[in-house]
Amino acid sequence: MSRTLHLNAFLMGVGHHEAAWRHPRTDPSRVGDVRHFQELARIAERGTLDSVFLADGLAVGPAVRHNIQAVFEPLTLLAALATATEHIGLIATVSTTYNEPFNIARKFASLDHLSGGRAGWNIVTSAQAREAWNFNLDEHPAHADRYRRAAEFVDVAIKLWDSWEDDALVLDAAAGVFADTDRVHEVGHAGEAFKVRGPLNTPRPPQGRPLLVQAGSSPDGIAFAARYAEAVFTAQQTLADGQAFYAALKRATVAAGRDPDLVKVLPGIAPVIGGTEAEAQALAAELEALIVPEHALAQLSGMTGIDLSGYPLDGPLPDLPDVTSVQAHQSRYQLVVELARREQLTLRQLIGRLGGGRGHRVVAGTPEQIADQIELWFTEGAADGFNVMPPLLPSGLADFVDHVVPLLRARGLFRHEYTGRTLREHYGLPRPASSYATRELVTA
């Protein structure tokens, strides 16, 4: 069977470029309007994209003075998008560091039921130290500790989703039997971080469990993805780096005893689209000119975990510690440092390069040139699809759907219509069997 490209629309405010809210093609007041996000979801669904995705953070940082930050909690917003769409998947970012498994398992099960099987969970461990201050902690847990907690967190969530077998609901009004209690199970988990009895107070989700997504490319992140993830959002700047990550993740997946074809790798791409290449470059230049250096340096300081505010903008990135000593987002830290060193960028040039995608690859060009880059990475072993990050919203997403998607369809790379109802079906992934059903088969 031939491979099919997968496309996810990453929805962020009024655009992914950090200066998007200052551009005349956007209306920043819409960031708090649910109708804006419903419109974006419908545009993505018009393009038969696999899913939409919402990022999240649990603290307000210094960047709020100069840039829009998320207004809505993702699961709440996705419930509203579920009512405005019929097919497109709905992926929310939720941290395992500052939540509890029972609450999160219940919320995702609820979204999966409400949407008819379209929920996905982007599992993160929280990279910003200031998030700890909102959850009874003075310090952010260490990188390795966060990943250990995440592994146990997901294990517990899976047990909870499986705690109701698929046929546990009887709904026999005549006999007065709602559920077969022999098929509703306590999970009895007692681990290092969590003690959870269960069962979940929501029946098993339509998909069995939500699509599990992961967004981290450090060694700990790759190991976690190999064990749990079914889709991986990642960031690489060059084809060679994309190929290296793709191969490393697939190898790790095999080593974890899983089928590598069932883990989809989706690098971020920020397409700046113009009718001509000159028009696209002009739009990119307009956006870069609107960057507030103070804000951009704060963003860069957040990515590196190092305060860069005292360094000259027209000087080089200063010497930074080895990535293994960094407790922030290690893979993004490594990407930023390598980009600055490889291209010998000044701080001013670096923040300009990062303004469009925070380390994700920015491609400015015609629809044909964007489609060429997507096809190249897809066919050359660097991606199974892309996490599309339009610089302006809604116009950038509409341009991608109306001008790039038709080219991908014409090349036989992307679907013309939805062929399934659930998010797992969009990604070509099976519905996982309940662990209790597996036990019954073994016993039999």
PDB file of N, CA, C and O in Angstrom, residues 39 52 90 142 188 205 211 224 250 292 324 356 383 390:
ATOM      1  N   GLU A  39     -13.975  28.927  12.694  1.00  0.00           N
ATOM      2  CA  GLU A  39     -13.713  29.207  11.281  1.00  0.00           C
ATOM      3  C   GLU A  39     -12.434  28.513  10.824  1.00  0.00           C
ATOM      4  O   GLU A  39     -12.389  27.896   9.747  1.00  0.00           O
ATOM      5  N   VAL A  52      -6.576  19.298  13.674  1.00  0.00           N
ATOM      6  CA  VAL A  52      -6.124  20.599  14.157  1.00  0.00           C
ATOM      7  C   VAL A  52      -5.514  20.375  15.535  1.00  0.00           C
ATOM      8  O   VAL A  52      -5.845  19.417  16.236  1.00  0.00           O
ATOM      9  N   LEU A  90      -9.063  16.450  16.580  1.00  0.00           N
ATOM     10  CA  LEU A  90      -8.959  17.530  17.554  1.00  0.00           C
ATOM     11  C   LEU A  90      -7.899  17.157  18.586  1.00  0.00           C
ATOM     12  O   LEU A  90      -8.137  16.328  19.462  1.00  0.00           O
ATOM     13  N   ALA A 142      13.427  18.224  37.392  1.00  0.00           N
ATOM     14  CA  ALA A 142      14.496  17.978  36.418  1.00  0.00           C
ATOM     15  C   ALA A 142      13.940  17.286  35.174  1.00  0.00           C
ATOM     16  O   ALA A 142      12.920  16.588  35.221  1.00  0.00           O
ATOM     17  N   GLY A 188      -6.270  -0.295  40.192  1.00  0.00           N
ATOM     18  CA  GLY A 188      -5.383  -0.617  41.301  1.00  0.00           C
ATOM     19  C   GLY A 188      -3.927  -0.248  41.068  1.00  0.00           C
ATOM     20  O   GLY A 188      -3.018  -1.016  41.384  1.00  0.00           O
ATOM     21  N   PRO A 205     -13.535   5.165  25.420  1.00  0.00           N
ATOM     22  CA  PRO A 205     -13.747   6.097  24.302  1.00  0.00           C
ATOM     23  C   PRO A 205     -14.006   5.376  22.982  1.00  0.00           C
ATOM     24  O   PRO A 205     -13.604   4.220  22.798  1.00  0.00           O
ATOM     25  N   LEU A 211      -5.767   9.413  20.152  1.00  0.00           N
ATOM     26  CA  LEU A 211      -4.476   9.359  19.476  1.00  0.00           C
ATOM     27  C   LEU A 211      -3.437   9.971  20.401  1.00  0.00           C
ATOM     28  O   LEU A 211      -3.633  11.068  20.940  1.00  0.00           O
ATOM     29  N   PHE A 224      10.674   8.238  24.912  1.00  0.00           N
ATOM     30  CA  PHE A 224       9.260   8.299  25.298  1.00  0.00           C
ATOM     31  C   PHE A 224       8.362   8.092  24.080  1.00  0.00           C
ATOM     32  O   PHE A 224       7.393   7.325  24.124  1.00  0.00           O
ATOM     33  N   LYS A 250      12.416   5.943  14.165  1.00  0.00           N
ATOM     34  CA  LYS A 250      11.903   4.661  13.680  1.00  0.00           C
ATOM     35  C   LYS A 250      12.720   3.503  14.271  1.00  0.00           C
ATOM     36  O   LYS A 250      12.158   2.461  14.641  1.00  0.00           O
ATOM     37  N   VAL A 292       9.323  42.885  17.644  1.00  0.00           N
ATOM     38  CA  VAL A 292       9.808  43.726  18.734  1.00  0.00           C
ATOM     39  C   VAL A 292      11.038  43.033  19.332  1.00  0.00           C
ATOM     40  O   VAL A 292      10.918  41.953  19.914  1.00  0.00           O
ATOM     41  N   THR A 324      23.147  18.855  27.629  1.00  0.00           N
ATOM     42  CA  THR A 324      22.801  17.899  28.677  1.00  0.00           C
ATOM     43  C   THR A 324      22.589  18.560  30.033  1.00  0.00           C
ATOM     44  O   THR A 324      21.974  17.967  30.932  1.00  0.00           O
ATOM     45  N   GLY A 356       9.244  33.365  12.709  1.00  0.00           N
ATOM     46  CA  GLY A 356       8.142  32.755  11.966  1.00  0.00           C
ATOM     47  C   GLY A 356       7.712  31.406  12.477  1.00  0.00           C
ATOM     48  O   GLY A 356       6.600  30.956  12.182  1.00  0.00           O
ATOM     49  N   ALA A 383       9.901  12.697   6.704  1.00  0.00           N
ATOM     50  CA  ALA A 383       8.592  13.025   7.268  1.00  0.00           C
ATOM     51  C   ALA A 383       7.527  12.069   6.751  1.00  0.00           C
ATOM     52  O   ALA A 383       7.615  11.569   5.627  1.00  0.00           O
ATOM     53  N   PRO A 390       0.708  28.242   9.760  1.00  0.00           N
ATOM     54  CA  PRO A 390       0.584  29.443   8.932  1.00  0.00           C
ATOM     55  C   PRO A 390       1.025  30.697   9.681  1.00  0.00           C
ATOM     56  O   PRO A 390       0.698  30.865  10.871  1.00  0.00           O
TER      57      PRO A 390
END
